[in-house]
PDB file of C-alpha atoms and ligand atoms in Angstrom:
ATOM      1  CA  UNK A   1    -208.595  93.600  75.174  1.00 96.00           C
ATOM      2  CA  UNK A   2    -206.506  91.215  77.257  1.00 96.00           C
ATOM      3  CA  UNK A   3    -203.202  89.906  75.935  1.00 97.00           C
ATOM      4  CA  UNK A   4    -202.090  86.329  76.358  1.00 97.00           C
ATOM      5  CA  UNK A   5    -200.190  83.265  75.243  1.00 96.00           C
ATOM      6  CA  UNK A   6    -201.431  79.796  74.382  1.00 96.00           C
ATOM      7  CA  UNK A   7    -199.581  76.582  73.668  1.00 95.00           C
ATOM      8  CA  UNK A   8    -201.950  75.795  70.800  1.00 94.00           C
ATOM      9  CA  UNK A   9    -202.925  79.180  69.417  1.00 92.00           C
ATOM     10  CA  UNK A  10    -199.764  81.193  70.082  1.00 95.00           C
ATOM     11  CA  UNK A  11    -199.874  84.822  71.185  1.00 97.00           C
ATOM     12  CA  UNK A  12    -203.368  86.278  71.275  1.00 96.00           C
ATOM     13  CA  UNK A  13    -205.462  89.347  71.939  1.00 96.00           C
ATOM     14  CA  UNK A  14    -208.867  88.952  73.608  1.00 95.00           C
ATOM     15  CA  UNK A  15    -209.605  85.222  73.833  1.00 92.00           C
ATOM     16  CA  UNK A  16    -207.572  82.463  72.240  1.00 92.00           C
ATOM     17  CA  UNK A  17    -209.222  80.077  69.808  1.00 89.00           C
ATOM     18  CA  UNK A  18    -209.057  76.951  71.974  1.00 93.00           C
ATOM     19  CA  UNK A  19    -209.881  78.630  75.277  1.00 90.00           C
ATOM     20  CA  UNK A  20    -206.833  77.183  77.051  1.00 93.00           C
ATOM     21  CA  UNK A  21    -204.598  80.214  76.696  1.00 95.00           C
ATOM     22  CA  UNK A  22    -203.360  82.227  79.634  1.00 96.00           C
ATOM     23  CA  UNK A  23    -203.934  85.958  79.929  1.00 96.00           C
ATOM     24  CA  UNK A  24    -200.639  87.612  80.893  1.00 97.00           C
ATOM     25  CA  UNK A  25    -201.795  91.227  80.765  1.00 97.00           C
ATOM     26  CA  UNK A  26    -205.351  92.405  81.477  1.00 97.00           C
ATOM     27  CA  UNK A  27    -206.967  94.967  79.194  1.00 97.00           C
ATOM     28  CA  UNK A  28    -206.848  97.534  81.992  1.00 97.00           C
ATOM     29  CA  UNK A  29    -203.150  97.055  82.736  1.00 97.00           C
ATOM     30  CA  UNK A  30    -202.376  96.973  79.033  1.00 98.00           C
ATOM     31  CA  UNK A  31    -203.765 100.497  78.633  1.00 98.00           C
ATOM     32  CA  UNK A  32    -201.906 101.774  81.699  1.00 98.00           C
ATOM     33  CA  UNK A  33    -198.587 100.333  80.573  1.00 98.00           C
ATOM     34  CA  UNK A  34    -199.057 101.403  76.965  1.00 98.00           C
ATOM     35  CA  UNK A  35    -199.783 105.014  77.972  1.00 98.00           C
ATOM     36  CA  UNK A  36    -196.749 105.079  80.227  1.00 98.00           C
ATOM     37  CA  UNK A  37    -194.617 103.567  77.475  1.00 98.00           C
ATOM     38  CA  UNK A  38    -195.758 106.290  75.069  1.00 98.00           C
ATOM     39  CA  UNK A  39    -194.887 108.819  77.733  1.00 98.00           C
ATOM     40  CA  UNK A  40    -191.346 107.604  78.359  1.00 98.00           C
ATOM     41  CA  UNK A  41    -190.492 107.021  74.698  1.00 98.00           C
ATOM     42  CA  UNK A  42    -192.021 110.270  73.456  1.00 98.00           C
ATOM     43  CA  UNK A  43    -191.655 112.735  76.293  1.00 98.00           C
ATOM     44  CA  UNK A  44    -190.063 111.959  79.649  1.00 97.00           C
ATOM     45  CA  UNK A  45    -187.833 108.885  79.434  1.00 97.00           C
ATOM     46  CA  UNK A  46    -184.948 110.801  80.914  1.00 95.00           C
ATOM     47  CA  UNK A  47    -186.855 111.327  84.179  1.00 97.00           C
ATOM     48  CA  UNK A  48    -186.857 107.542  84.577  1.00 97.00           C
ATOM     49  CA  UNK A  49    -183.204 107.073  83.671  1.00 97.00           C
ATOM     50  CA  UNK A  50    -183.955 105.949  80.124  1.00 97.00           C
ATOM     51  CA  UNK A  51    -181.630 107.278  77.470  1.00 95.00           C
ATOM     52  CA  UNK A  52    -183.094 107.743  74.027  1.00 97.00           C
ATOM     53  CA  UNK A  53    -180.809 108.154  71.037  1.00 97.00           C
ATOM     54  CA  UNK A  54    -181.228 110.669  68.229  1.00 97.00           C
ATOM     55  CA  UNK A  55    -183.462 108.315  66.270  1.00 97.00           C
ATOM     56  CA  UNK A  56    -185.736 107.705  69.216  1.00 98.00           C
ATOM     57  CA  UNK A  57    -184.390 104.308  70.289  1.00 98.00           C
ATOM     58  CA  UNK A  58    -184.029 103.138  73.884  1.00 98.00           C
ATOM     59  CA  UNK A  59    -182.753  99.706  74.861  1.00 98.00           C
ATOM     60  CA  UNK A  60    -185.475  97.173  75.652  1.00 98.00           C
ATOM     61  CA  UNK A  61    -183.551  96.155  78.792  1.00 98.00           C
ATOM     62  CA  UNK A  62    -183.504  99.702  80.079  1.00 98.00           C
ATOM     63  CA  UNK A  63    -187.257 100.117  79.455  1.00 98.00           C
ATOM     64  CA  UNK A  64    -187.988  96.740  81.036  1.00 98.00           C
ATOM     65  CA  UNK A  65    -186.191  97.706  84.240  1.00 97.00           C
ATOM     66  CA  UNK A  66    -188.569 100.631  84.630  1.00 98.00           C
ATOM     67  CA  UNK A  67    -191.687  98.663  83.625  1.00 98.00           C
ATOM     68  CA  UNK A  68    -190.781  95.824  85.974  1.00 97.00           C
ATOM     69  CA  UNK A  69    -190.392  98.164  88.901  1.00 97.00           C
ATOM     70  CA  UNK A  70    -193.542 100.176  88.175  1.00 96.00           C
ATOM     71  CA  UNK A  71    -195.960  97.534  86.850  1.00 97.00           C
ATOM     72  CA  UNK A  72    -194.225  94.248  87.602  1.00 96.00           C
ATOM     73  CA  UNK A  73    -194.348  93.104  84.005  1.00 95.00           C
ATOM     74  CA  UNK A  74    -191.696  91.401  81.862  1.00 96.00           C
ATOM     75  CA  UNK A  75    -190.423  91.029  78.321  1.00 97.00           C
ATOM     76  CA  UNK A  76    -193.328  88.988  76.960  1.00 97.00           C
ATOM     77  CA  UNK A  77    -195.912  91.509  78.129  1.00 98.00           C
ATOM     78  CA  UNK A  78    -193.938  94.321  76.495  1.00 98.00           C
ATOM     79  CA  UNK A  79    -193.597  92.354  73.251  1.00 98.00           C
ATOM     80  CA  UNK A  80    -197.337  91.708  73.136  1.00 98.00           C
ATOM     81  CA  UNK A  81    -198.173  95.358  73.785  1.00 98.00           C
ATOM     82  CA  UNK A  82    -196.000  96.286  70.802  1.00 98.00           C
ATOM     83  CA  UNK A  83    -197.227  93.461  68.575  1.00 98.00           C
ATOM     84  CA  UNK A  84    -200.950  94.039  69.093  1.00 97.00           C
ATOM     85  CA  UNK A  85    -200.963  97.825  69.246  1.00 97.00           C
ATOM     86  CA  UNK A  86    -203.831  98.990  67.036  1.00 94.00           C
ATOM     87  CA  UNK A  87    -201.963 102.038  65.798  1.00 93.00           C
ATOM     88  CA  UNK A  88    -198.503 100.447  65.598  1.00 96.00           C
ATOM     89  CA  UNK A  89    -197.283 103.046  68.061  1.00 97.00           C
ATOM     90  CA  UNK A  90    -194.042 101.240  68.862  1.00 98.00           C
ATOM     91  CA  UNK A  91    -191.386  99.164  67.162  1.00 98.00           C
ATOM     92  CA  UNK A  92    -188.777  96.771  68.522  1.00 98.00           C
ATOM     93  CA  UNK A  93    -185.600  96.043  66.556  1.00 97.00           C
ATOM     94  CA  UNK A  94    -182.193  94.645  67.551  1.00 97.00           C
ATOM     95  CA  UNK A  95    -182.853  94.855  71.273  1.00 98.00           C
ATOM     96  CA  UNK A  96    -184.112  98.429  71.001  1.00 98.00           C
ATOM     97  CA  UNK A  97    -187.548  99.995  71.194  1.00 98.00           C
ATOM     98  CA  UNK A  98    -188.950 103.313  70.002  1.00 98.00           C
ATOM     99  CA  UNK A  99    -192.207 105.168  69.588  1.00 98.00           C
ATOM    100  CA  UNK A 100    -192.929 105.641  65.901  1.00 98.00           C
ATOM    101  CA  UNK A 101    -194.498 109.086  66.286  1.00 98.00           C
ATOM    102  CA  UNK A 102    -195.820 111.624  68.760  1.00 98.00           C
ATOM    103  CA  UNK A 103    -192.507 112.814  70.245  1.00 98.00           C
ATOM    104  CA  UNK A 104    -191.889 116.052  72.014  1.00 98.00           C
ATOM    105  CA  UNK A 105    -188.224 115.254  72.753  1.00 97.00           C
ATOM    106  CA  UNK A 106    -185.767 116.323  70.055  1.00 96.00           C
ATOM    107  CA  UNK A 107    -185.147 113.332  67.811  1.00 97.00           C
ATOM    108  CA  UNK A 108    -184.627 112.991  64.065  1.00 96.00           C
ATOM    109  CA  UNK A 109    -188.073 112.460  62.616  1.00 96.00           C
ATOM    110  CA  UNK A 110    -187.072 112.378  58.963  1.00 95.00           C
ATOM    111  CA  UNK A 111    -187.705 108.710  58.191  1.00 96.00           C
ATOM    112  CA  UNK A 112    -190.607 106.939  56.539  1.00 97.00           C
ATOM    113  CA  UNK A 113    -191.763 103.353  56.206  1.00 96.00           C
ATOM    114  CA  UNK A 114    -192.998 103.900  52.660  1.00 95.00           C
ATOM    115  CA  UNK A 115    -192.848 106.344  49.751  1.00 93.00           C
ATOM    116  CA  UNK A 116    -196.433 105.552  48.905  1.00 96.00           C
ATOM    117  CA  UNK A 117    -198.428 108.306  50.484  1.00 98.00           C
ATOM    118  CA  UNK A 118    -202.153 108.778  49.755  1.00 98.00           C
ATOM    119  CA  UNK A 119    -203.069 111.955  47.880  1.00 98.00           C
ATOM    120  CA  UNK A 120    -205.583 112.849  50.563  1.00 98.00           C
ATOM    121  CA  UNK A 121    -205.011 112.687  54.304  1.00 98.00           C
ATOM    122  CA  UNK A 122    -207.177 113.781  57.245  1.00 98.00           C
ATOM    123  CA  UNK A 123    -206.837 115.560  60.545  1.00 98.00           C
ATOM    124  CA  UNK A 124    -209.618 116.360  63.003  1.00 98.00           C
ATOM    125  CA  UNK A 125    -209.531 118.860  65.793  1.00 97.00           C
ATOM    126  CA  UNK A 126    -211.542 121.080  68.079  1.00 97.00           C
ATOM    127  CA  UNK A 127    -213.686 123.767  66.385  1.00 97.00           C
ATOM    128  CA  UNK A 128    -211.813 126.261  68.590  1.00 97.00           C
ATOM    129  CA  UNK A 129    -208.579 125.591  66.642  1.00 97.00           C
ATOM    130  CA  UNK A 130    -210.013 125.976  63.152  1.00 97.00           C
ATOM    131  CA  UNK A 131    -209.572 129.710  62.548  1.00 97.00           C
ATOM    132  CA  UNK A 132    -205.966 129.585  63.636  1.00 98.00           C
ATOM    133  CA  UNK A 133    -205.268 126.448  61.580  1.00 98.00           C
ATOM    134  CA  UNK A 134    -206.815 127.878  58.418  1.00 97.00           C
ATOM    135  CA  UNK A 135    -204.751 131.046  58.896  1.00 98.00           C
ATOM    136  CA  UNK A 136    -201.392 129.591  59.976  1.00 98.00           C
ATOM    137  CA  UNK A 137    -201.559 125.972  58.849  1.00 98.00           C
ATOM    138  CA  UNK A 138    -201.205 122.818  60.908  1.00 98.00           C
ATOM    139  CA  UNK A 139    -198.322 123.242  63.338  1.00 98.00           C
ATOM    140  CA  UNK A 140    -196.708 120.567  65.509  1.00 98.00           C
ATOM    141  CA  UNK A 141    -196.989 122.810  68.599  1.00 97.00           C
ATOM    142  CA  UNK A 142    -195.752 120.699  71.552  1.00 96.00           C
ATOM    143  CA  UNK A 143    -194.698 117.786  69.356  1.00 98.00           C
ATOM    144  CA  UNK A 144    -192.003 117.414  66.675  1.00 97.00           C
ATOM    145  CA  UNK A 145    -194.446 116.728  63.836  1.00 98.00           C
ATOM    146  CA  UNK A 146    -198.013 117.211  62.646  1.00 98.00           C
ATOM    147  CA  UNK A 147    -200.050 113.968  62.651  1.00 98.00           C
ATOM    148  CA  UNK A 148    -202.480 112.937  59.909  1.00 98.00           C
ATOM    149  CA  UNK A 149    -204.658 109.889  59.202  1.00 98.00           C
ATOM    150  CA  UNK A 150    -205.509 107.860  56.120  1.00 97.00           C
ATOM    151  CA  UNK A 151    -209.265 107.936  56.742  1.00 97.00           C
ATOM    152  CA  UNK A 152    -211.829 110.422  58.104  1.00 97.00           C
ATOM    153  CA  UNK A 153    -212.906 107.822  60.702  1.00 97.00           C
ATOM    154  CA  UNK A 154    -209.425 107.528  62.165  1.00 97.00           C
ATOM    155  CA  UNK A 155    -209.058 111.306  62.158  1.00 98.00           C
ATOM    156  CA  UNK A 156    -212.375 111.777  63.978  1.00 97.00           C
ATOM    157  CA  UNK A 157    -211.167 109.379  66.648  1.00 96.00           C
ATOM    158  CA  UNK A 158    -208.068 111.535  67.146  1.00 97.00           C
ATOM    159  CA  UNK A 159    -210.188 114.711  67.065  1.00 97.00           C
ATOM    160  CA  UNK A 160    -212.496 113.422  69.798  1.00 97.00           C
ATOM    161  CA  UNK A 161    -209.530 113.649  72.178  1.00 95.00           C
ATOM    162  CA  UNK A 162    -209.819 117.404  71.740  1.00 95.00           C
ATOM    163  CA  UNK A 163    -213.572 117.980  71.401  1.00 96.00           C
ATOM    164  CA  UNK A 164    -216.927 116.172  71.489  1.00 96.00           C
ATOM    165  CA  UNK A 165    -217.679 117.567  68.028  1.00 95.00           C
ATOM    166  CA  UNK A 166    -214.413 117.655  66.145  1.00 97.00           C
ATOM    167  CA  UNK A 167    -214.049 119.287  62.747  1.00 97.00           C
ATOM    168  CA  UNK A 168    -212.545 117.239  59.925  1.00 98.00           C
ATOM    169  CA  UNK A 169    -209.833 118.763  57.753  1.00 98.00           C
ATOM    170  CA  UNK A 170    -208.833 117.260  54.419  1.00 98.00           C
ATOM    171  CA  UNK A 171    -205.165 117.610  53.522  1.00 98.00           C
ATOM    172  CA  UNK A 172    -204.065 117.647  49.915  1.00 98.00           C
ATOM    173  CA  UNK A 173    -200.959 115.572  50.544  1.00 98.00           C
ATOM    174  CA  UNK A 174    -200.344 115.025  46.825  1.00 98.00           C
ATOM    175  CA  UNK A 175    -200.021 118.756  46.076  1.00 98.00           C
ATOM    176  CA  UNK A 176    -198.154 119.353  49.277  1.00 98.00           C
ATOM    177  CA  UNK A 177    -195.502 116.812  48.287  1.00 98.00           C
ATOM    178  CA  UNK A 178    -195.255 118.323  44.813  1.00 97.00           C
ATOM    179  CA  UNK A 179    -194.514 121.604  46.543  1.00 97.00           C
ATOM    180  CA  UNK A 180    -191.596 119.883  48.288  1.00 97.00           C
ATOM    181  CA  UNK A 181    -193.054 119.289  51.762  1.00 97.00           C
ATOM    182  CA  UNK A 182    -192.277 115.760  52.896  1.00 97.00           C
ATOM    183  CA  UNK A 183    -194.966 113.442  54.224  1.00 98.00           C
ATOM    184  CA  UNK A 184    -193.822 110.393  56.169  1.00 98.00           C
ATOM    185  CA  UNK A 185    -195.569 107.146  57.053  1.00 98.00           C
ATOM    186  CA  UNK A 186    -195.101 105.878  60.602  1.00 97.00           C
ATOM    187  CA  UNK A 187    -197.161 102.853  61.509  1.00 95.00           C
ATOM    188  CA  UNK A 188    -200.729 103.824  60.619  1.00 95.00           C
ATOM    189  CA  UNK A 189    -200.070 107.533  61.033  1.00 97.00           C
ATOM    190  CA  UNK A 190    -198.711 110.045  58.515  1.00 98.00           C
ATOM    191  CA  UNK A 191    -196.582 112.979  59.617  1.00 98.00           C
ATOM    192  CA  UNK A 192    -195.128 116.217  58.290  1.00 98.00           C
ATOM    193  CA  UNK A 193    -193.114 119.044  59.811  1.00 98.00           C
ATOM    194  CA  UNK A 194    -195.836 121.536  58.967  1.00 98.00           C
ATOM    195  CA  UNK A 195    -198.875 121.809  56.659  1.00 98.00           C
ATOM    196  CA  UNK A 196    -199.393 125.257  55.091  1.00 98.00           C
ATOM    197  CA  UNK A 197    -203.011 126.464  54.914  1.00 98.00           C
ATOM    198  CA  UNK A 198    -203.220 126.270  51.109  1.00 98.00           C
ATOM    199  CA  UNK A 199    -203.284 122.456  51.348  1.00 98.00           C
ATOM    200  CA  UNK A 200    -206.116 122.373  53.896  1.00 98.00           C
ATOM    201  CA  UNK A 201    -209.847 122.194  53.344  1.00 97.00           C
ATOM    202  CA  UNK A 202    -212.558 121.958  55.985  1.00 97.00           C
ATOM    203  CA  UNK A 203    -214.337 118.717  55.175  1.00 94.00           C
ATOM    204  CA  UNK A 204    -217.096 118.417  57.756  1.00 71.00           C
ATOM    205  CA  UNK A 205    -218.190 117.794  61.306  1.00 62.00           C
TER     206      UNK A 205
HETATM  207  C1  HQG B 301    -203.942 121.624  66.900  1.00 93.74           C
HETATM  208  C2  HQG B 301    -202.276 110.552  69.159  1.00 93.74           C
HETATM  209  C3  HQG B 301    -204.349 125.965  66.621  1.00 93.74           C
HETATM  210  C4  HQG B 301    -204.161 120.278  66.231  1.00 93.74           C
HETATM  211  C5  HQG B 301    -203.229 110.847  68.022  1.00 93.74           C
HETATM  212  C6  HQG B 301    -204.349 119.392  67.456  1.00 93.74           C
HETATM  213  C7  HQG B 301    -202.327 111.356  66.926  1.00 93.74           C
HETATM  214  C8  HQG B 301    -203.508 123.924  66.056  1.00 93.74           C
HETATM  215  C9  HQG B 301    -203.501 120.070  68.532  1.00 93.74           C
HETATM  216  C10 HQG B 301    -201.170 111.951  67.674  1.00 93.74           C
HETATM  217  C11 HQG B 301    -202.715 124.484  65.032  1.00 93.74           C
HETATM  218  C12 HQG B 301    -202.238 119.326  68.855  1.00 93.74           C
HETATM  219  C13 HQG B 301    -201.177 113.437  67.603  1.00 93.74           C
HETATM  220  C14 HQG B 301    -202.795 125.873  64.847  1.00 93.74           C
HETATM  221  C15 HQG B 301    -202.370 122.361  65.007  1.00 93.74           C
HETATM  222  N1  HQG B 301    -203.624 126.572  65.661  1.00 93.74           N
HETATM  223  N2  HQG B 301    -204.311 124.644  66.843  1.00 93.74           N
HETATM  224  N3  HQG B 301    -202.109 126.513  63.883  1.00 93.74           N
HETATM  225  N4  HQG B 301    -202.019 123.504  64.411  1.00 93.74           N
HETATM  226  N5  HQG B 301    -203.267 122.596  66.013  1.00 93.74           N
HETATM  227  O1  HQG B 301    -202.226 115.919  70.490  1.00 93.74           O
HETATM  228  O2  HQG B 301    -202.779 115.395  65.910  1.00 93.74           O
HETATM  229  O3  HQG B 301    -203.001 107.764  70.427  1.00 93.74           O
HETATM  230  O4  HQG B 301    -200.276 117.255  69.598  1.00 93.74           O
HETATM  231  O5  HQG B 301    -205.301 120.319  65.422  1.00 93.74           O
HETATM  232  O6  HQG B 301    -203.928 109.715  67.635  1.00 93.74           O
HETATM  233  O7  HQG B 301    -204.321 115.563  67.957  1.00 93.74           O
HETATM  234  O8  HQG B 301    -201.101 109.053  71.396  1.00 93.74           O
HETATM  235  O9  HQG B 301    -201.910 116.352  68.002  1.00 93.74           O
HETATM  236  O10 HQG B 301    -205.680 119.369  67.869  1.00 93.74           O
HETATM  237  O11 HQG B 301    -201.925 110.397  66.036  1.00 93.74           O
HETATM  238  O12 HQG B 301    -200.696 107.260  69.705  1.00 93.74           O
HETATM  239  O13 HQG B 301    -203.130 121.332  68.011  1.00 93.74           O
HETATM  240  O14 HQG B 301    -201.319 111.558  69.046  1.00 93.74           O
HETATM  241  O15 HQG B 301    -201.686 109.325  69.005  1.00 93.74           O
HETATM  242  O16 HQG B 301    -202.611 118.156  69.554  1.00 93.74           O
HETATM  243  O17 HQG B 301    -202.471 113.934  67.933  1.00 93.74           O
HETATM  244  P1  HQG B 301    -201.710 116.880  69.492  1.00 93.74           P
HETATM  245  P2  HQG B 301    -202.975 115.324  67.389  1.00 93.74           P
HETATM  246  P3  HQG B 301    -201.621 108.285  70.215  1.00 93.74           P
END
């Protein structure tokens, strides 16, 4: 959906209520910029001269320099991308911006937005990964953490990135936490360093 601003309705996604608002970022450009932003904040910021501290923060000004040059967009467009992101992928605080999850670069991931973690979480993946996962557990592989969802629907959406017919895995997060393995909440996603196989159950296709 497009992103825009309106004198009457304020910042909006899609169409503003009164119809007088101005689109400042088309849906297509929004996706392009958002993917690139995920890339620089999670994986390759350094290649673009962006320094990211040990908690994942870069300065907004530094990121804007790169976005301006590559996509010709400014601060308001960046703010709206962050504000309306469906998965709360990013956060902006005190002139800094970070990706909440998904990193491959070495940052400290041990923070959570809440201690309230559901007892059941979900992950969906390609059928080709299932034997290995049920034997070795869920591993972060190229990333710093394993990513889990609050609902089967959200997990299936993630799983469809890997396969047309993903397999759903139910994670017993309650028992896992009792066993001392931390689960963290980051935006709408839940993360852990690793999920041993004893907390996993194949839940369906
Ligand atoms: C699999 C996106 C074999 C795992 C999503 C997954 C998410 C194993 C793949 C976030 C394994 C890694 C992360 C094992 C795990 N053997 N395969 N032992 N352990 N795997 O992309 O969770 O939209 O790194 O099942 O929505 O798919 O970018 O992880 O299939 O929240 O914001 O290894 O990225 O968020 O794939 O996705 P990924 P993911 P954004």
